[in-house]
Amino acid sequence: MRYLVGFGRFWYEFIIGDDWRIAAGVTVVLAVGAVVEAAGLGGDWLPPALALGMAAVFAAPLLAGSRPRAIDGGSVATVNRPARADQDGAL
Amino acid sequence: MIGDLSAHELGLLAAVMLASAVEFVEAFTIVLAMGLTRGWRSTLAGTAAALVTLALIVVVAGYALATWFPEALLQLVIGALLLIFGLQWLRKAILRSAGLKAEHDEVATFEAEARAARGAAPQTVMGLDWFAFVVSFKGVLLEGLEVVFIVLTFGLSAGNVPLAAVGAAIAGAIVLAVGAVVHRPLSRVPENTIKYGVGILLSTFGTFWAIEGLGVFAPDQSSLEWPAGDLALLGVLVGWLVLSRVLVATLRRRAPAMAVA
């Protein structure tokens, strides 16, 4: 069981990495594209529109996560705080 | 020979070489730390064992994927994986460029590995220093898996696994040659710049192929066509580049506000 958990964690960290929202966003955009294509509504506009969707789901968490906000009586915090080099993960 | 390659294939070769070089630099640091502190025989044995394992994975997984999956489905699945993987690289590179994340430090990694190697108790298995063997094997295997992933995803999506493998091999040979000459961690390699470039390339090809692969949901199951065909790759690349520069500039402006804390 321990090995299975370790195996699963390795692949999660390998593919998904530090920010699961990127994987979730990409999946949602592709799912929307799949539905449009399956419904026969696709056309030349679809690939560029989906690419714009990819850009949006990538940028949104980065911008939202790094917006300074006051917590704990006025100190500034952010999701993307400077990290130590040893917390880099697989990269 | 190089002149015979199309722009698409040259892009593939460059992307695989750059991405693989970064991983080879990281693997080299671990191997060097083991070799210098525990001896080269067991270290090289561990490295060779990992390389053989990686080669087997490329052959088996490459054959299985190329044989069992229809082209459009392969593009969708592999393109999506490549895109998610590439965007992770790009995200980290953007955060580092904006000063919100520490740079990767090969010298610090080398020192940490060497310290652990000096402190480890000697244990001999089949005539090998087991610590040096296992650490080298795991280090090369884990970093090499990223190379394998890149070779397979790029190679299968572009229909040219051998070219992708050649790109990785060239990168490995260059890192090995430079490493053998300088005989210390390759800390002067502009790792973040390379990762930034690779992140852009992986995201570009990932976006292109994943969206093409959505054609698997169309009645004829053929790949989707981008307007302007392969030329659209250039547009996607410019798009990711511009977006990343805007993000770096925006996040950099916010960084001082965070430093006040």
Tab-separated table of C-alpha atoms in Angstrom:
chain	number	residue	atom	x	y	z
A	1	MET	CA	0.000	0.000	0.000
A	2	ARG	CA	2.841	2.348	0.936
A	3	TYR	CA	4.429	1.766	-2.480
A	4	LEU	CA	1.138	2.402	-4.261
A	5	VAL	CA	0.722	5.694	-2.417
A	6	GLY	CA	4.324	6.617	-3.213
A	7	PHE	CA	3.844	5.693	-6.877
A	8	GLY	CA	0.680	7.782	-7.093
A	9	ARG	CA	2.315	10.714	-5.327
A	10	PHE	CA	5.301	10.577	-7.676
A	11	TRP	CA	3.105	10.823	-10.774
A	12	TYR	CA	0.929	13.507	-9.182
A	13	GLU	CA	3.970	15.646	-8.424
A	14	PHE	CA	5.501	14.809	-11.798
A	15	ILE	CA	2.519	15.852	-13.918
A	16	ILE	CA	0.362	18.092	-11.736
A	17	GLY	CA	3.171	19.746	-9.767
A	18	ASP	CA	2.758	22.604	-7.313
A	19	ASP	CA	-0.422	24.112	-8.699
A	20	TRP	CA	-3.285	21.727	-9.438
A	21	ARG	CA	-5.358	24.604	-10.820
A	22	ILE	CA	-3.316	24.577	-14.028
A	23	ALA	CA	-4.162	20.912	-14.696
A	24	ALA	CA	-7.791	21.481	-13.725
A	25	GLY	CA	-8.075	24.544	-15.976
A	26	VAL	CA	-6.518	22.790	-18.963
A	27	THR	CA	-8.850	19.819	-18.455
A	28	VAL	CA	-11.921	22.068	-18.298
A	29	VAL	CA	-10.945	23.960	-21.476
A	30	LEU	CA	-10.342	20.695	-23.345
A	31	ALA	CA	-13.634	19.267	-22.060
A	32	VAL	CA	-15.472	22.335	-23.389
A	33	GLY	CA	-13.684	21.864	-26.734
A	34	ALA	CA	-14.657	18.191	-26.780
A	35	VAL	CA	-18.328	19.008	-26.170
A	36	VAL	CA	-18.341	21.687	-28.896
A	37	GLU	CA	-16.630	19.348	-31.352
A	38	ALA	CA	-18.914	16.405	-30.523
A	39	ALA	CA	-21.943	18.639	-31.020
A	40	GLY	CA	-20.703	19.514	-34.498
A	41	LEU	CA	-20.410	23.206	-33.616
A	42	GLY	CA	-16.633	23.425	-34.183
A	43	GLY	CA	-14.984	25.434	-36.909
A	44	ASP	CA	-11.869	27.444	-37.677
A	45	TRP	CA	-12.609	29.616	-34.671
A	46	LEU	CA	-12.367	26.732	-32.187
A	47	PRO	CA	-8.573	26.151	-31.917
A	48	PRO	CA	-7.701	29.853	-31.340
A	49	ALA	CA	-10.600	30.222	-28.908
A	50	LEU	CA	-9.422	27.214	-26.907
A	51	ALA	CA	-5.844	28.541	-26.927
A	52	LEU	CA	-7.128	31.798	-25.435
A	53	GLY	CA	-8.954	29.734	-22.831
A	54	MET	CA	-5.686	27.958	-21.964
A	55	ALA	CA	-3.975	31.327	-21.535
A	56	ALA	CA	-6.752	32.524	-19.238
A	57	VAL	CA	-6.725	29.465	-16.969
A	58	PHE	CA	-2.930	29.726	-16.719
A	59	ALA	CA	-2.747	33.435	-15.944
A	60	ALA	CA	-5.682	33.705	-13.552
A	61	PRO	CA	-4.265	31.653	-10.630
A	62	LEU	CA	-0.848	33.301	-10.987
A	63	LEU	CA	-2.309	36.793	-10.811
A	64	ALA	CA	-4.805	35.937	-8.090
A	65	GLY	CA	-2.229	34.015	-6.063
A	66	SER	CA	0.345	36.802	-6.060
A	67	ARG	CA	-1.990	39.654	-5.159
A	68	PRO	CA	-0.775	41.078	-1.831
A	69	ARG	CA	-3.455	40.972	0.820
A	70	ALA	CA	-3.459	41.927	4.448
A	71	ILE	CA	-3.766	39.180	7.000
A	72	ASP	CA	-2.803	38.806	10.659
A	73	GLY	CA	-3.257	42.423	11.553
A	74	GLY	CA	-1.739	44.021	8.496
A	75	SER	CA	1.164	41.791	7.401
A	76	VAL	CA	1.271	41.134	3.655
A	77	ALA	CA	0.952	37.582	2.376
A	78	THR	CA	0.773	35.871	-0.965
A	79	VAL	CA	0.358	32.343	-2.230
A	80	ASN	CA	3.491	32.689	-4.370
A	81	ARG	CA	5.863	33.677	-1.567
A	82	PRO	CA	9.597	33.362	-2.287
A	83	ALA	CA	10.422	29.703	-1.792
A	84	ARG	CA	13.584	27.950	-0.721
A	85	ALA	CA	15.522	26.215	-3.470
A	86	ASP	CA	15.042	22.850	-1.769
A	87	GLN	CA	11.274	23.210	-2.171
A	88	ASP	CA	11.534	23.209	-5.923
A	89	GLY	CA	10.144	19.726	-6.392
A	90	ALA	CA	10.841	17.817	-9.558
A	91	LEU	CA	12.045	20.834	-11.468
B	1	MET	CA	21.459	16.384	-42.483
B	2	ILE	CA	20.133	19.227	-40.309
B	3	GLY	CA	19.189	21.053	-43.514
B	4	ASP	CA	16.806	18.199	-44.410
B	5	LEU	CA	14.679	18.807	-41.333
B	6	SER	CA	11.429	20.786	-41.546
B	7	ALA	CA	10.809	23.790	-39.283
B	8	HIS	CA	8.487	21.581	-37.236
B	9	GLU	CA	11.221	18.954	-36.792
B	10	LEU	CA	13.851	21.561	-35.950
B	11	GLY	CA	11.544	22.950	-33.273
B	12	LEU	CA	11.072	19.436	-31.932
B	13	LEU	CA	14.819	18.813	-31.858
B	14	ALA	CA	15.569	22.149	-30.134
B	15	ALA	CA	12.834	21.684	-27.537
B	16	VAL	CA	13.913	18.148	-26.650
B	17	MET	CA	17.600	19.127	-26.502
B	18	LEU	CA	17.000	22.093	-24.201
B	19	ALA	CA	14.563	20.293	-21.911
B	20	SER	CA	16.804	17.236	-21.682
B	21	ALA	CA	19.913	19.339	-21.026
B	22	VAL	CA	18.320	20.853	-17.914
B	23	GLU	CA	17.493	17.413	-16.534
B	24	PHE	CA	20.926	16.032	-17.436
B	25	VAL	CA	22.588	18.923	-15.554
B	26	GLU	CA	20.582	18.015	-12.436
B	27	ALA	CA	21.382	14.303	-12.782
B	28	PHE	CA	25.057	15.137	-13.386
B	29	THR	CA	25.220	17.061	-10.087
B	30	ILE	CA	24.038	13.996	-8.146
B	31	VAL	CA	26.346	11.601	-10.004
B	32	LEU	CA	29.329	13.921	-9.521
B	33	ALA	CA	28.653	14.260	-5.787
B	34	MET	CA	28.518	10.457	-5.415
B	35	GLY	CA	31.539	9.837	-7.629
B	36	LEU	CA	33.794	12.302	-5.855
B	37	THR	CA	32.797	11.274	-2.318
B	38	ARG	CA	32.074	7.519	-2.590
B	39	GLY	CA	34.078	6.438	-5.631
B	40	TRP	CA	33.274	6.129	-9.307
B	41	ARG	CA	32.793	2.366	-9.775
B	42	SER	CA	29.504	1.988	-7.883
B	43	THR	CA	28.324	5.437	-8.979
B	44	LEU	CA	28.785	4.614	-12.659
B	45	ALA	CA	27.182	1.194	-12.153
B	46	GLY	CA	24.094	2.887	-10.680
B	47	THR	CA	24.065	5.408	-13.523
B	48	ALA	CA	24.365	2.687	-16.173
B	49	ALA	CA	21.577	0.637	-14.561
B	50	ALA	CA	19.303	3.680	-14.602
B	51	LEU	CA	20.113	4.445	-18.258
B	52	VAL	CA	19.306	0.861	-19.289
B	53	THR	CA	15.998	1.058	-17.388
B	54	LEU	CA	15.150	4.358	-19.080
B	55	ALA	CA	15.973	2.987	-22.542
B	56	LEU	CA	13.658	0.011	-21.890
B	57	ILE	CA	10.861	2.357	-20.815
B	58	VAL	CA	11.249	4.408	-24.026
B	59	VAL	CA	11.116	1.316	-26.236
B	60	VAL	CA	8.228	-0.448	-24.452
B	61	ALA	CA	6.077	2.636	-23.757
B	62	GLY	CA	6.802	4.144	-27.169
B	63	TYR	CA	5.838	0.977	-29.009
B	64	ALA	CA	2.729	0.382	-26.889
B	65	LEU	CA	1.446	3.947	-27.194
B	66	ALA	CA	2.133	4.240	-30.914
B	67	THR	CA	0.529	0.855	-31.625
B	68	TRP	CA	-2.595	0.924	-29.466
B	69	PHE	CA	-3.853	4.505	-29.666
B	70	PRO	CA	-5.444	6.227	-32.682
B	71	GLU	CA	-3.471	9.304	-33.747
B	72	ALA	CA	-5.995	11.928	-32.647
B	73	LEU	CA	-6.457	10.356	-29.193
B	74	LEU	CA	-2.685	10.134	-28.782
B	75	GLN	CA	-2.372	13.829	-29.676
B	76	LEU	CA	-5.105	14.754	-27.211
B	77	VAL	CA	-3.774	12.758	-24.246
B	78	ILE	CA	-0.101	13.441	-24.847
B	79	GLY	CA	-0.676	17.056	-25.869
B	80	ALA	CA	-2.660	17.665	-22.677
B	81	LEU	CA	0.054	16.059	-20.522
B	82	LEU	CA	2.741	18.051	-22.319
B	83	LEU	CA	0.775	21.256	-21.891
B	84	ILE	CA	0.201	20.734	-18.155
B	85	PHE	CA	3.865	19.738	-17.688
B	86	GLY	CA	5.074	22.721	-19.752
B	87	LEU	CA	2.858	25.211	-17.938
B	88	GLN	CA	4.327	24.022	-14.616
B	89	TRP	CA	7.808	24.816	-15.950
B	90	LEU	CA	6.614	28.157	-17.280
B	91	ARG	CA	4.893	29.045	-14.008
B	92	LYS	CA	8.068	28.406	-12.017
B	93	ALA	CA	10.206	30.291	-14.521
B	94	ILE	CA	7.831	33.273	-14.395
B	95	LEU	CA	7.871	33.295	-10.587
B	96	ARG	CA	11.682	33.099	-10.584
B	97	SER	CA	12.015	35.863	-13.179
B	98	ALA	CA	9.679	38.022	-11.103
B	99	GLY	CA	11.789	37.398	-7.984
B	100	LEU	CA	9.040	35.470	-6.215
B	101	LYS	CA	10.819	32.122	-6.150
B	102	ALA	CA	14.399	31.162	-5.358
B	103	GLU	CA	16.675	30.120	-8.238
B	104	HIS	CA	17.693	26.473	-8.436
B	105	ASP	CA	21.198	26.187	-6.965
B	106	GLU	CA	23.315	23.307	-8.347
B	107	VAL	CA	26.205	24.065	-5.943
B	108	ALA	CA	23.888	23.804	-2.927
B	109	THR	CA	22.448	20.539	-4.286
B	110	PHE	CA	25.956	19.186	-4.839
B	111	GLU	CA	27.037	20.102	-1.303
B	112	ALA	CA	23.920	18.546	0.234
B	113	GLU	CA	24.408	15.304	-1.723
B	114	ALA	CA	28.142	15.176	-0.906
B	115	ARG	CA	27.453	15.783	2.808
B	116	ALA	CA	24.886	12.952	2.852
B	117	ALA	CA	27.321	10.673	1.005
B	118	ARG	CA	30.159	11.345	3.481
B	119	GLY	CA	27.837	10.652	6.439
B	120	ALA	CA	26.347	7.404	5.079
B	121	ALA	CA	27.525	4.127	6.600
B	122	PRO	CA	29.425	1.805	4.259
B	123	GLN	CA	27.376	-1.164	3.025
B	124	THR	CA	28.612	-3.479	0.290
B	125	VAL	CA	26.167	-5.467	-1.875
B	126	MET	CA	27.469	-7.592	-4.770
B	127	GLY	CA	30.809	-5.844	-4.516
B	128	LEU	CA	29.247	-2.390	-4.906
B	129	ASP	CA	29.016	0.537	-2.510
B	130	TRP	CA	25.245	0.313	-2.104
B	131	PHE	CA	24.717	3.957	-1.091
B	132	ALA	CA	26.516	5.317	-4.158
B	133	PHE	CA	24.760	2.819	-6.426
B	134	VAL	CA	21.236	3.521	-5.135
B	135	VAL	CA	21.577	7.317	-4.984
B	136	SER	CA	23.051	7.468	-8.504
B	137	PHE	CA	20.424	5.054	-9.823
B	138	LYS	CA	17.525	6.985	-8.287
B	139	GLY	CA	18.912	10.380	-9.271
B	140	VAL	CA	19.474	9.443	-12.902
B	141	LEU	CA	16.208	7.490	-13.101
B	142	LEU	CA	14.061	10.300	-11.691
B	143	GLU	CA	15.642	13.075	-13.747
B	144	GLY	CA	15.786	10.716	-16.732
B	145	LEU	CA	12.061	9.966	-16.466
B	146	GLU	CA	11.411	13.609	-17.275
B	147	VAL	CA	13.640	13.229	-20.336
B	148	VAL	CA	11.775	10.043	-21.312
B	149	PHE	CA	8.466	11.836	-20.852
B	150	ILE	CA	9.611	14.669	-23.104
B	151	VAL	CA	11.087	12.328	-25.737
B	152	LEU	CA	7.918	10.210	-25.877
B	153	THR	CA	5.424	13.073	-25.831
B	154	PHE	CA	7.273	15.111	-28.443
B	155	GLY	CA	8.312	12.117	-30.500
B	156	LEU	CA	4.885	10.464	-30.639
B	157	SER	CA	2.965	13.673	-31.270
B	158	ALA	CA	5.322	14.671	-34.078
B	159	GLY	CA	5.493	11.088	-35.346
B	160	ASN	CA	9.266	11.014	-34.929
B	161	VAL	CA	10.434	9.339	-31.713
B	162	PRO	CA	13.936	8.596	-33.114
B	163	LEU	CA	14.552	12.316	-33.798
B	164	ALA	CA	13.405	13.205	-30.264
B	165	ALA	CA	15.689	10.492	-28.850
B	166	VAL	CA	18.591	11.855	-30.887
B	167	GLY	CA	17.932	15.334	-29.450
B	168	ALA	CA	18.044	13.957	-25.896
B	169	ALA	CA	21.196	11.958	-26.639
B	170	ILE	CA	22.968	15.017	-28.062
B	171	ALA	CA	22.019	17.041	-24.971
B	172	GLY	CA	23.262	14.244	-22.696
B	173	ALA	CA	26.540	14.011	-24.571
B	174	ILE	CA	27.091	17.783	-24.369
B	175	VAL	CA	26.385	17.916	-20.623
B	176	LEU	CA	28.613	14.885	-20.025
B	177	ALA	CA	31.459	16.343	-22.113
B	178	VAL	CA	31.308	19.747	-20.441
B	179	GLY	CA	30.964	18.117	-17.009
B	180	ALA	CA	33.955	15.858	-17.618
B	181	VAL	CA	36.078	18.875	-18.545
B	182	VAL	CA	35.091	21.216	-15.697
B	183	HIS	CA	34.690	18.379	-13.154
B	184	ARG	CA	32.357	20.361	-10.896
B	185	PRO	CA	28.624	21.176	-10.756
B	186	LEU	CA	27.455	23.016	-13.859
B	187	SER	CA	26.257	25.989	-11.846
B	188	ARG	CA	26.935	28.540	-14.584
B	189	VAL	CA	24.361	27.038	-16.887
B	190	PRO	CA	21.574	29.659	-17.132
B	191	GLU	CA	19.094	27.117	-15.856
B	192	ASN	CA	16.156	29.450	-15.325
B	193	THR	CA	16.508	30.998	-18.768
B	194	ILE	CA	16.604	27.534	-20.343
B	195	LYS	CA	13.612	26.402	-18.275
B	196	TYR	CA	11.761	29.527	-19.334
B	197	GLY	CA	12.435	28.774	-23.007
B	198	VAL	CA	11.575	25.110	-22.575
B	199	GLY	CA	8.372	25.982	-20.708
B	200	ILE	CA	7.331	28.166	-23.654
B	201	LEU	CA	8.168	25.409	-26.169
B	202	LEU	CA	6.437	22.623	-24.199
B	203	SER	CA	3.352	24.794	-23.714
B	204	THR	CA	3.312	25.736	-27.407
B	205	PHE	CA	3.519	22.179	-28.721
B	206	GLY	CA	1.190	20.943	-25.948
B	207	THR	CA	-1.467	23.529	-26.836
B	208	PHE	CA	-1.155	22.765	-30.544
B	209	TRP	CA	-1.362	18.991	-30.235
B	210	ALA	CA	-3.973	18.792	-27.469
B	211	ILE	CA	-6.354	20.971	-29.467
B	212	GLU	CA	-5.630	19.049	-32.684
B	213	GLY	CA	-6.423	15.855	-30.772
B	214	LEU	CA	-9.937	17.064	-29.963
B	215	GLY	CA	-10.749	15.866	-33.460
B	216	VAL	CA	-11.157	12.427	-31.869
B	217	PHE	CA	-14.637	13.633	-30.833
B	218	ALA	CA	-15.576	14.582	-34.401
B	219	PRO	CA	-17.588	12.053	-36.461
B	220	ASP	CA	-14.578	11.080	-38.625
B	221	GLN	CA	-12.174	11.083	-35.627
B	222	SER	CA	-9.504	12.943	-37.605
B	223	SER	CA	-7.288	15.605	-36.019
B	224	LEU	CA	-8.615	19.187	-35.851
B	225	GLU	CA	-7.053	21.611	-38.306
B	226	TRP	CA	-5.617	24.875	-37.008
B	227	PRO	CA	-6.158	27.909	-39.253
B	228	ALA	CA	-2.902	28.258	-41.273
B	229	GLY	CA	-1.866	24.681	-40.365
B	230	ASP	CA	1.612	24.244	-38.828
B	231	LEU	CA	2.210	27.991	-39.123
B	232	ALA	CA	-0.217	28.411	-36.241
B	233	LEU	CA	2.551	26.975	-34.013
B	234	LEU	CA	4.377	30.278	-34.415
B	235	GLY	CA	1.323	32.226	-33.370
B	236	VAL	CA	0.827	30.036	-30.292
B	237	LEU	CA	4.515	30.426	-29.381
B	238	VAL	CA	4.339	34.222	-29.662
B	239	GLY	CA	1.130	34.173	-27.618
B	240	TRP	CA	2.719	32.259	-24.714
B	241	LEU	CA	5.845	34.424	-24.898
B	242	VAL	CA	3.901	37.695	-24.750
B	243	LEU	CA	1.643	36.424	-21.952
B	244	SER	CA	4.631	35.256	-19.898
B	245	ARG	CA	6.417	38.626	-20.283
B	246	VAL	CA	3.262	40.462	-19.220
B	247	LEU	CA	2.947	38.159	-16.199
B	248	VAL	CA	6.608	38.643	-15.223
B	249	ALA	CA	6.247	42.440	-15.464
B	250	THR	CA	3.002	42.431	-13.485
B	251	LEU	CA	4.285	40.127	-10.764
B	252	ARG	CA	7.573	42.012	-10.533
B	253	ARG	CA	5.664	45.221	-9.837
B	254	ARG	CA	3.840	43.444	-7.021
B	255	ALA	CA	7.002	41.934	-5.542
B	256	PRO	CA	8.134	45.073	-3.611
B	257	ALA	CA	4.743	45.240	-1.910
B	258	MET	CA	5.303	41.703	-0.681
B	259	ALA	CA	8.855	42.467	0.444
B	260	VAL	CA	7.512	45.184	2.789
B	261	ALA	CA	6.107	42.448	4.976
